[in-house]
Coordinates of C-alpha atoms and ligand atoms in Angstrom, one line a residue:
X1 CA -20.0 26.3 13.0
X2 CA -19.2 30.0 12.9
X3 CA -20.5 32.2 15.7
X4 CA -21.0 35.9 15.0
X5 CA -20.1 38.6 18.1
X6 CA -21.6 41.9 17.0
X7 CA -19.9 45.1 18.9
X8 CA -22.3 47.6 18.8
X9 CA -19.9 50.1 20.9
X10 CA -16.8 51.2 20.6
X11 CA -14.0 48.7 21.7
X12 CA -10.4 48.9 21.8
X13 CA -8.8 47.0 19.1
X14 CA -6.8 44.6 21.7
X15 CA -10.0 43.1 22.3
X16 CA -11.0 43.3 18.6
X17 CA -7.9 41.4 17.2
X18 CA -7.9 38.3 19.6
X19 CA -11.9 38.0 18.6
X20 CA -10.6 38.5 14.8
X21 CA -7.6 36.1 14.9
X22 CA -9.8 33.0 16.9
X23 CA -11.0 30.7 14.5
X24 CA -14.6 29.9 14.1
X25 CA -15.4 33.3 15.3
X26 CA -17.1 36.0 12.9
X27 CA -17.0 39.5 14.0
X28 CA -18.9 42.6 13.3
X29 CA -17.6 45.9 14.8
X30 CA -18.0 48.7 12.2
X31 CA -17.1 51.0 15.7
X32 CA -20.4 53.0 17.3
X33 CA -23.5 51.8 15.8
X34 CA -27.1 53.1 15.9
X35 CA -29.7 51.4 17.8
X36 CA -31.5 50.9 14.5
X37 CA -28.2 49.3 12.9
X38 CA -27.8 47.2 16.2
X39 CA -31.2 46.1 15.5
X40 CA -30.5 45.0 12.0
X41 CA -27.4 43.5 13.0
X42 CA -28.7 41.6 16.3
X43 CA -30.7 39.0 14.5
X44 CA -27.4 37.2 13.2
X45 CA -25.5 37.8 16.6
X46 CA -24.7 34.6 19.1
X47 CA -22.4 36.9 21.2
X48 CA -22.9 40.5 22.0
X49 CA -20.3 43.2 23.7
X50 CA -21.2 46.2 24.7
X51 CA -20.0 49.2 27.0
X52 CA -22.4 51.0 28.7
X53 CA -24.1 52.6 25.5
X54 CA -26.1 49.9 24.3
X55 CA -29.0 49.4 26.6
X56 CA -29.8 45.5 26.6
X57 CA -33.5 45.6 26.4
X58 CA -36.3 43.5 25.9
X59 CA -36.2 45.2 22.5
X60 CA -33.2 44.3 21.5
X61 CA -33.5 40.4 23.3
X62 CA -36.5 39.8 21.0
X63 CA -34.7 40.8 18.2
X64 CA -32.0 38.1 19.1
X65 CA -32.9 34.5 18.2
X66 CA -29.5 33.2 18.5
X67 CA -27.8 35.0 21.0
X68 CA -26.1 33.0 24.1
X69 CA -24.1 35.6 25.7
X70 CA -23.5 39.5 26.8
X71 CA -20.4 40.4 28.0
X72 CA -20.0 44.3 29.6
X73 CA -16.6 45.5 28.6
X74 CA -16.3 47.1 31.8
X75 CA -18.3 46.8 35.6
X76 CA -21.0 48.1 35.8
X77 CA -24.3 45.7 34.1
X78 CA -26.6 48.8 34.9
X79 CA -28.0 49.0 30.7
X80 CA -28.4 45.6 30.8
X81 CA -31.6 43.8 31.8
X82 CA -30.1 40.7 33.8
X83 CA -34.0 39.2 34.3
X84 CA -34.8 39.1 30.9
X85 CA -31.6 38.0 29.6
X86 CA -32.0 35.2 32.1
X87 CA -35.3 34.2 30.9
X88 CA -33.7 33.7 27.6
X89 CA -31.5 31.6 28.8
X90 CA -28.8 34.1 28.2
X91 CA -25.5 34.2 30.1
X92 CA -24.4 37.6 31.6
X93 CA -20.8 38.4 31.9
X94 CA -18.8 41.4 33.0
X95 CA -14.7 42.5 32.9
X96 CA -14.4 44.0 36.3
X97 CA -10.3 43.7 36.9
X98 CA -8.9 46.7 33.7
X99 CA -10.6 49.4 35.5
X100 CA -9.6 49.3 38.7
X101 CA -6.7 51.5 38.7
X102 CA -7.6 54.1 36.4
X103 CA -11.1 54.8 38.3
X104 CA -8.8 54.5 41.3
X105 CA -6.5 57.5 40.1
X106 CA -9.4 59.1 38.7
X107 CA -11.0 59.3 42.4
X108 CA -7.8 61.2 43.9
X109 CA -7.4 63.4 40.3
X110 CA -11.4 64.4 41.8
X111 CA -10.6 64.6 45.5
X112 CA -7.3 66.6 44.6
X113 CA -9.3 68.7 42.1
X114 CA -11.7 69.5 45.1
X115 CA -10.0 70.3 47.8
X116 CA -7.9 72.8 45.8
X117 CA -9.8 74.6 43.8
X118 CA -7.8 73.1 40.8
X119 CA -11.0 73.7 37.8
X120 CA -12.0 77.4 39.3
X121 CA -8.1 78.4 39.8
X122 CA -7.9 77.3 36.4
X123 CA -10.8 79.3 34.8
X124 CA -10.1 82.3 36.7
X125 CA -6.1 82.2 35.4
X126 CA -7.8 82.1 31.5
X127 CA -9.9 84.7 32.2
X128 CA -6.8 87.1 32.9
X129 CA -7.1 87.0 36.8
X130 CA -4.0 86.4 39.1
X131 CA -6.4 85.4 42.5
X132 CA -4.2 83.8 45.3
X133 CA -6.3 84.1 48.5
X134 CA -9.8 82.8 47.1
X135 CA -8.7 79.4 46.2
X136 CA -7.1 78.3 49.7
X137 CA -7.5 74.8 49.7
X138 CA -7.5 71.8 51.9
X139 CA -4.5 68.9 52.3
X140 CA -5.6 65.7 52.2
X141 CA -2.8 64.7 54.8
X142 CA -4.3 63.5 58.3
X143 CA -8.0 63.7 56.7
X144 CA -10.2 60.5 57.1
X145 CA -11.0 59.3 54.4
X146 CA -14.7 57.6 54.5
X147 CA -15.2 54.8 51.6
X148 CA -18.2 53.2 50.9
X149 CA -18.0 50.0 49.3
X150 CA -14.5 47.8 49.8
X151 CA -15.2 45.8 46.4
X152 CA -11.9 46.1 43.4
X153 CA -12.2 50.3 43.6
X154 CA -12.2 50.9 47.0
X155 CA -9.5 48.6 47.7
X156 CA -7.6 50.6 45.9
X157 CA -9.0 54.3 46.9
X158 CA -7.8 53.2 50.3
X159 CA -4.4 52.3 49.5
X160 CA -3.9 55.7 48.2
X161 CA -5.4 57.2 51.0
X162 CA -3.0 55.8 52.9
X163 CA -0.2 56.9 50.6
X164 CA -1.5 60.2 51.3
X165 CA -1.1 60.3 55.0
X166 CA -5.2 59.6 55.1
X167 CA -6.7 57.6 57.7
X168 CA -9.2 55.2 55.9
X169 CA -12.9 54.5 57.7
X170 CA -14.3 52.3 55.0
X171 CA -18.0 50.0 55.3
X172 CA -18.8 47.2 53.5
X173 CA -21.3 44.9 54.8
X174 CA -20.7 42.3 52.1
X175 CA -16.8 41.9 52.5
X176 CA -15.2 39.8 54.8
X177 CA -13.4 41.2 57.8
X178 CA -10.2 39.6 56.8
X179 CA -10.1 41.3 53.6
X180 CA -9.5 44.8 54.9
X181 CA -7.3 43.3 57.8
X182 CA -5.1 41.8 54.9
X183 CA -4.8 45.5 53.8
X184 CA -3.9 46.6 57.0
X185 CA -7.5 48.1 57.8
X186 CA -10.6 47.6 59.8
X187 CA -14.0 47.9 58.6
X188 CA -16.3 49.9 60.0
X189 CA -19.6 47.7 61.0
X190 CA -22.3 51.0 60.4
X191 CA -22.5 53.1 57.9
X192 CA -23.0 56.0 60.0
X193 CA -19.6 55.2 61.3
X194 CA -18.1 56.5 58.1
X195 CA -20.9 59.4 57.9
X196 CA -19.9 61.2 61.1
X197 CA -16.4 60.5 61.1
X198 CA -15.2 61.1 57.7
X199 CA -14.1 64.4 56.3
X200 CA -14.0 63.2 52.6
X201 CA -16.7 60.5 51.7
X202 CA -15.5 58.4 48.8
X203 CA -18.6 56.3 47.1
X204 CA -17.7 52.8 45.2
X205 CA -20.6 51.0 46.3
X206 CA -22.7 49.0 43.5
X207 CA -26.5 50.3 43.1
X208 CA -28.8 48.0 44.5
X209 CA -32.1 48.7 46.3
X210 CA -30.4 49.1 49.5
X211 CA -28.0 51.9 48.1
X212 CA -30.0 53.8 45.6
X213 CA -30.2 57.2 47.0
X214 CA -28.1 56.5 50.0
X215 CA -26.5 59.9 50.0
X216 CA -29.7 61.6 50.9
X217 CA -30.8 64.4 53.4
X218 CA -31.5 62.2 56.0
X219 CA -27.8 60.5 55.7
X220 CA -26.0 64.0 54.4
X221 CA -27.4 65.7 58.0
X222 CA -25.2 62.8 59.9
X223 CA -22.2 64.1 58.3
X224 CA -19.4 66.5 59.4
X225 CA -20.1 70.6 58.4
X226 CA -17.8 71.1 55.2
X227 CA -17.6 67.7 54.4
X228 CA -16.8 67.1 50.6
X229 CA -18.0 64.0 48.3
X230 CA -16.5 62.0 45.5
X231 CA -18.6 59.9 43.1
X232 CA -17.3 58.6 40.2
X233 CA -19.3 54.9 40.8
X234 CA -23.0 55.6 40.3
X235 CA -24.9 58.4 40.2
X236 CA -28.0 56.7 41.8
X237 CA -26.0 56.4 44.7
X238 CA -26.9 60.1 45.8
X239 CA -30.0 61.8 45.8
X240 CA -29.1 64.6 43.3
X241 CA -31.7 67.3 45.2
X242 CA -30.7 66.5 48.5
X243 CA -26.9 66.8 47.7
X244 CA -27.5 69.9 45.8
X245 CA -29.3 71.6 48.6
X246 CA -26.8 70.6 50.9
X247 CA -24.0 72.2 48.7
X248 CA -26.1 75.3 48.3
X249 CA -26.3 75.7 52.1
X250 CA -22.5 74.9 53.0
X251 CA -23.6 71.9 55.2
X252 CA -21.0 69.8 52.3
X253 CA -18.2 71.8 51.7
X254 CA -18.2 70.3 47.9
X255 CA -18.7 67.5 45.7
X256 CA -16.5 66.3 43.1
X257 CA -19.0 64.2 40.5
X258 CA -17.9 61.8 37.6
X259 CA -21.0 59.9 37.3
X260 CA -24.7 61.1 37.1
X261 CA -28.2 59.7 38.1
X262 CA -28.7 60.1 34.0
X263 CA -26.4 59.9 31.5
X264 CA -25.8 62.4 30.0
X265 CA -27.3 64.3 33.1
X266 CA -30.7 65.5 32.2
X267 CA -31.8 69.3 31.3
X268 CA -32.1 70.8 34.9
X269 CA -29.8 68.6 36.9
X270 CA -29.3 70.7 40.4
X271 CA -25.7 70.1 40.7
X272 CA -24.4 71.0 37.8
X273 CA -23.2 74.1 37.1
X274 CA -22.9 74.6 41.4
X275 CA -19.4 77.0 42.2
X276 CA -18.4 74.0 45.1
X277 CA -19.0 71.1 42.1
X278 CA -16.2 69.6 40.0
X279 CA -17.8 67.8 37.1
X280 CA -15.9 65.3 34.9
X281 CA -18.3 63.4 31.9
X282 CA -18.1 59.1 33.6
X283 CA -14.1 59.2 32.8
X284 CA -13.6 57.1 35.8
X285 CA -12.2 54.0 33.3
X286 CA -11.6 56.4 30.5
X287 CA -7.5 55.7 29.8
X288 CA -6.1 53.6 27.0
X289 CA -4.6 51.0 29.8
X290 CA -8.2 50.6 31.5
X291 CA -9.9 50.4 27.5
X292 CA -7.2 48.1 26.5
X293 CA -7.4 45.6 29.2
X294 CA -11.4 45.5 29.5
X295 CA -11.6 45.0 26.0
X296 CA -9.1 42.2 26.1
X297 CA -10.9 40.6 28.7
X298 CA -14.4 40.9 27.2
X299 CA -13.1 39.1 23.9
X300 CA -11.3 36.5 26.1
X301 CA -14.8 35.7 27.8
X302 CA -16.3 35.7 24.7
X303 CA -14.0 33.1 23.4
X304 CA -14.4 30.7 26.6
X305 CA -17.8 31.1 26.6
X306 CA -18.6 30.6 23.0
X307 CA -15.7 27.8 21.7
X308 CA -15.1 25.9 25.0
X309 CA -18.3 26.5 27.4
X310 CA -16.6 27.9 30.0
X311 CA -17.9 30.9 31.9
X312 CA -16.4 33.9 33.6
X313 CA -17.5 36.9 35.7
X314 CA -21.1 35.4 35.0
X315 CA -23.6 38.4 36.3
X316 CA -26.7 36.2 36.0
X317 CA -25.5 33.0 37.8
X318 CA -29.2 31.8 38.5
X319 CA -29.4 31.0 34.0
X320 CA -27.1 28.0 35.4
X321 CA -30.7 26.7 36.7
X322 CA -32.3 26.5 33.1
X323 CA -29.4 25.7 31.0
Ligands
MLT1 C1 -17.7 50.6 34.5 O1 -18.8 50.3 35.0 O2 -16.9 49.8 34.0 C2 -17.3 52.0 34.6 O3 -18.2 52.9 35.1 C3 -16.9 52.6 33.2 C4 -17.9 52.5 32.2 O4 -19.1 52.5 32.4 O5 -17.4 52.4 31.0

């Protein structure tokens, strides 16, 4: 039997060539495809990979008889619908390890950015001006560093934070205590321990009920005057209103934003456009290392899953229960 994996978004070839090169394996990946085209193609499909374009819908389940498996080329599973995919019996899978790094990097490239002015220095040099005195910045040496969420990311935020002569406060109530200790680190056991301690906050947490909104005006009024903020995990994490009202009032010093509560952020967004906001569009995993080695381990997944029944990074581990 042949199976068909249809790529709906654009995918490094890495990832492409292993898929094309495995025997008994069909593959369609004609690079960005409509949703209409996706929904031509989907009926044929036992294997689907998708970045975080595609939105895996009930829509787009119901037009998929055969499919058996989704893998995320990346972390985040926030455009696909884990509960309906399991009621199809379909198996979830992300590739959480290529990113690391280069959303790591990208976090200091933000907090850098930030704390010295680097996008307004630039515009102001373009526009013919030579201004010293208005773009004082901050150094990030002997600043605590808050982090919230000590999953892949913010392993690796920290150890740059220490790098830089930071001293890291992070809180994760899901991760062992002997996980950060093996870094050289305690957890924090509160939240609010990071809030009112931390001069730079640093977000990698995953959106769940309990974190949707968590930067909000109740949490932002626990935190240090000046204090600035990094996002570049989700933008549900923050409460866009609250965080631009809080910028607008000095009470946070700035915020340095890759990711957005909608993508692309919606007509009337509060923050951006702010003078104390650094924008970049979700390039957090955006490098050809991070593309390269997500795709490769998407296609790899696909290949275990589909050929030998084998099952990595599953998202959705309760479809064990039905198949
Ligand atoms: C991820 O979830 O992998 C990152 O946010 C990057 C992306 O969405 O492509």
């Amino acid at each position: 039997m042949t199976y068909l994996v249809l790529v709906p978004d654009n995918l490094e070839q890495s990832g492409l060539e292993l898929l094309r090169q495995t025997e008994g394996l069909e593959v369609y990946a004609p690079g960005k495809m409509t949703r209409e085209d996706t929904l031509q193609q989907i009926p044929a499909a036992h294997a689907l990979i998708v970045r975080s374009d595609t939105k895996v819908n009930q829509e787009l389940l119901d037009a998929a008889p055969h499919l058996k498996v989704v893998v995320r080329a990346g972390v985040g599973v926030d455009n696909i619908d884990l509960a309906a995919c399991t009621a199809r019996r379909i198996v979830v899978m992300n590739a959480p390890d290529g990113n690391t790094i280069s959303t790591a990097e990208h976090t200091f490239a933000l907090m850098l950015a930030l704390a010295r002015h680097i996008p307004r220095a630039d515009a102001s040099m373009r526009a013919g001006r030579w201004d010293r005195k208005q773009f004082t910045g901050m150094q990030l040496w002997g600043k605590a560093l808050g982090i919230i969420g000590f999953g892949r990311v913010g392993r690796a935020v920290a150890e740059r934070g220490r790098a830089f002569g930071m001293e890291d406060i992070a809180y994760d109530p899901f991760v062992p205590d002997r996980v950060a200790r093996h870094l050289g680190l305690e957890l924090v056991p509160r939240l609010d321990d990071v809030l009112v301690k931390a001069d730079i906050i640093s977000l990698h947490a995953l959106v769940t009920d309990e974190t949707r909104g968590m930067i909000n005006a109740e949490s932002i009024e626990r935190m240090k005057d000046g204090v600035l903020i990094v996002n570049a995990a989700r933008g549900a994490l923050i409460n866009s209103a609250d965080l631009a009202a809080a910028l607008k009032s000095g009470k946070i010093g700035g915020a340095a934003l890759d990711v957005y509560d909608v993508e692309p952020p919606a007509a009337g967004n509060p923050l951006i456009g702010l003078d104390n906001v650094v924008h970049t569009p979700h390039l957090g995993a955006s490098t050809n290392e991070a593309q390269e080695a997500v795709a490769l381990q998407a296609a790899e997944e696909v290949v275990r899953a589909l050929l030998d029944n084998k099952f990595d990074n599953v998202r959705n581990r309760e479809v064990f229960d039905l198949l």
